[in-house]
Amino acid sequence: MKKTLLAAGLAVVALALALLHTFAAAPLPAPAPLDAALPPASPPDDMAVFQLPTGVTHRSAAFAYRGGAFGDQRDFAMAAVLVRHPRGDLLIDTGLGRGIETQLDLMPFWFRAATPYTRARPAADQLAAAGYDRARLHAILLTHAHWDHSSGLPDFPGTPVWVTADERRFVADGGWITAIARSADARYEEYAFDGGPYLGFPASHDVYGDGSIVVVPAPGHTPGSVIIFLTLPSGIRYALVGDLVWQREGISQREERPWLQRTLADRDPAAVRDNILRMAAIAARFPDIIIVPAHDARGFAEMPTLPPAP
Ligand SMILES: [Zn+2]
Ligand SMILES: [Zn+2]
């Protein structure tokens, strides 16, 4: 009896150690240097980009990437980004919308229990408070259709929601993880990667043909995840990488999510790794490009907030 108990105890300890090890640092091998010029862009003078913070989830660095510390508490940003462009404004993701509390009822109990969050003002209300003319909003462009990116869709009824064909299929058949996007009754419209390679990504979609807003495929986290490159008239460039990584160290230290998180959150962890390495190569060659993971407050800190109503 004693021996059996001892063996069971040792097995539990071994399992716990094995699980703990999946949180340890394990940098991906450095990618080959990127041999590409900075793509040309001629953004119009009145193009601008603003962050719309809609809340936070309370996490730690260990939750986000291998090698992150459990004691390194981080509030993950939940935000939308407004891109002002004379051809039509875009909202990139929506953050947490007005209906987030009831929407979360669509998610499993364990998910709600494991997702402590604090709401801020929804993007639609921030735009209204700033006196924003909704007629300017041309479309919502999703980095991917997870709950925290699509929660605000019902706050923009009638606005087209741009997704890739793969992501639209994922919305339709993704199970609980896309239940909120599915429930939004949104006007989904598909776009294709009709442009050539871009900074090491195999294809691209240049939204207005001026190089200011360029979308590239970055599948893995979800089947139709994308990365959006923005180039401002000032020459400042952003890479909105969605949930390819949750914190910048995922790219700067080439650390994927820990096993538990990538098993729960990523459709194709190998594809995520490929895209982390593509972004790491871009960061090495063009360190001035501001990398903004969808949940890293440090990325959004480098983006202005919406000015108040005049
Ligand atoms: Zn996600
Ligand atoms: Zn997310």
mmCIF file of N, CA, C and O in Angstrom, residues 21-26 61-62 64-68 253 255-259 262:
data_model
loop_
_atom_site.group_PDB
_atom_site.id
_atom_site.type_symbol
_atom_site.label_atom_id
_atom_site.label_comp_id
_atom_site.label_asym_id
_atom_site.label_seq_id
_atom_site.Cartn_x
_atom_site.Cartn_y
_atom_site.Cartn_z
ATOM 1 N N HIS A 21 8.031 22.230 -17.318
ATOM 2 C CA HIS A 21 9.072 22.347 -18.345
ATOM 3 C C HIS A 21 8.526 22.945 -19.638
ATOM 4 O O HIS A 21 9.255 23.624 -20.358
ATOM 5 N N THR A 22 7.227 22.735 -19.912
ATOM 6 C CA THR A 22 6.656 23.282 -21.157
ATOM 7 C C THR A 22 6.543 24.804 -21.100
ATOM 8 O O THR A 22 6.264 25.435 -22.103
ATOM 9 N N PHE A 23 6.782 25.388 -19.901
ATOM 10 C CA PHE A 23 6.782 26.846 -19.778
ATOM 11 C C PHE A 23 8.202 27.425 -19.866
ATOM 12 O O PHE A 23 8.379 28.633 -19.883
ATOM 13 N N ALA A 24 9.202 26.531 -19.886
ATOM 14 C CA ALA A 24 10.600 27.001 -19.880
ATOM 15 C C ALA A 24 10.978 27.581 -21.238
ATOM 16 O O ALA A 24 10.409 27.220 -22.265
ATOM 17 N N ALA A 25 11.954 28.468 -21.235
ATOM 18 C CA ALA A 25 12.423 29.088 -22.480
ATOM 19 C C ALA A 25 12.913 28.019 -23.449
ATOM 20 O O ALA A 25 13.562 27.050 -23.041
ATOM 21 N N ALA A 26 12.582 28.187 -24.716
ATOM 22 C CA ALA A 26 13.043 27.282 -25.768
ATOM 23 C C ALA A 26 13.014 28.050 -27.086
ATOM 24 O O ALA A 26 12.156 27.825 -27.934
ATOM 25 N N ALA A 61 3.365 37.006 -17.946
ATOM 26 C CA ALA A 61 4.265 36.744 -19.067
ATOM 27 C C ALA A 61 4.332 35.243 -19.352
ATOM 28 O O ALA A 61 4.410 34.820 -20.508
ATOM 29 N N ALA A 62 4.273 34.420 -18.280
ATOM 30 C CA ALA A 62 4.353 32.970 -18.472
ATOM 31 C C ALA A 62 3.188 32.445 -19.297
ATOM 32 O O ALA A 62 3.316 31.454 -20.022
ATOM 33 N N ALA A 64 1.928 33.976 -21.786
ATOM 34 C CA ALA A 64 2.035 34.424 -23.175
ATOM 35 C C ALA A 64 3.116 33.722 -23.989
ATOM 36 O O ALA A 64 2.923 33.464 -25.179
ATOM 37 N N TYR A 65 4.265 33.457 -23.368
ATOM 38 C CA TYR A 65 5.379 32.917 -24.159
ATOM 39 C C TYR A 65 6.300 32.076 -23.292
ATOM 40 O O TYR A 65 6.404 32.303 -22.081
ATOM 41 N N ARG A 66 6.959 31.100 -23.901
ATOM 42 C CA ARG A 66 7.885 30.236 -23.178
ATOM 43 C C ARG A 66 9.032 31.067 -22.625
ATOM 44 O O ARG A 66 9.593 31.901 -23.318
ATOM 45 N N GLY A 67 9.336 30.875 -21.370
ATOM 46 C CA GLY A 67 10.403 31.640 -20.732
ATOM 47 C C GLY A 67 9.887 32.850 -19.972
ATOM 48 O O GLY A 67 10.648 33.491 -19.240
ATOM 49 N N GLY A 68 8.600 33.176 -20.149
ATOM 50 C CA GLY A 68 8.014 34.287 -19.403
ATOM 51 C C GLY A 68 7.845 33.888 -17.934
ATOM 52 O O GLY A 68 7.596 32.720 -17.628
ATOM 53 N N GLN A 253 12.173 37.279 -28.767
ATOM 54 C CA GLN A 253 12.941 36.150 -28.222
ATOM 55 C C GLN A 253 12.626 34.849 -28.956
ATOM 56 O O GLN A 253 13.098 33.782 -28.567
ATOM 57 N N GLU A 255 9.924 33.021 -29.008
ATOM 58 C CA GLU A 255 9.356 32.048 -28.072
ATOM 59 C C GLU A 255 7.870 31.857 -28.362
ATOM 60 O O GLU A 255 7.082 32.800 -28.276
ATOM 61 N N GLU A 256 7.495 30.635 -28.690
ATOM 62 C CA GLU A 256 6.084 30.365 -28.939
ATOM 63 C C GLU A 256 5.324 30.307 -27.607
ATOM 64 O O GLU A 256 5.900 30.378 -26.537
ATOM 65 N N ARG A 257 4.007 30.177 -27.721
ATOM 66 C CA ARG A 257 3.198 30.020 -26.506
ATOM 67 C C ARG A 257 3.552 28.695 -25.813
ATOM 68 O O ARG A 257 3.920 27.729 -26.480
ATOM 69 N N PRO A 258 3.413 28.636 -24.489
ATOM 70 C CA PRO A 258 3.616 27.351 -23.800
ATOM 71 C C PRO A 258 2.641 26.296 -24.326
ATOM 72 O O PRO A 258 1.588 26.625 -24.879
ATOM 73 N N TRP A 259 2.986 25.047 -24.108
ATOM 74 C CA TRP A 259 2.230 23.918 -24.658
ATOM 75 C C TRP A 259 0.727 24.012 -24.356
ATOM 76 O O TRP A 259 -0.111 23.837 -25.242
ATOM 77 N N ARG A 262 -0.872 26.905 -26.380
ATOM 78 C CA ARG A 262 -0.973 26.726 -27.841
ATOM 79 C C ARG A 262 -1.888 25.551 -28.175
ATOM 80 O O ARG A 262 -2.539 25.551 -29.209
#
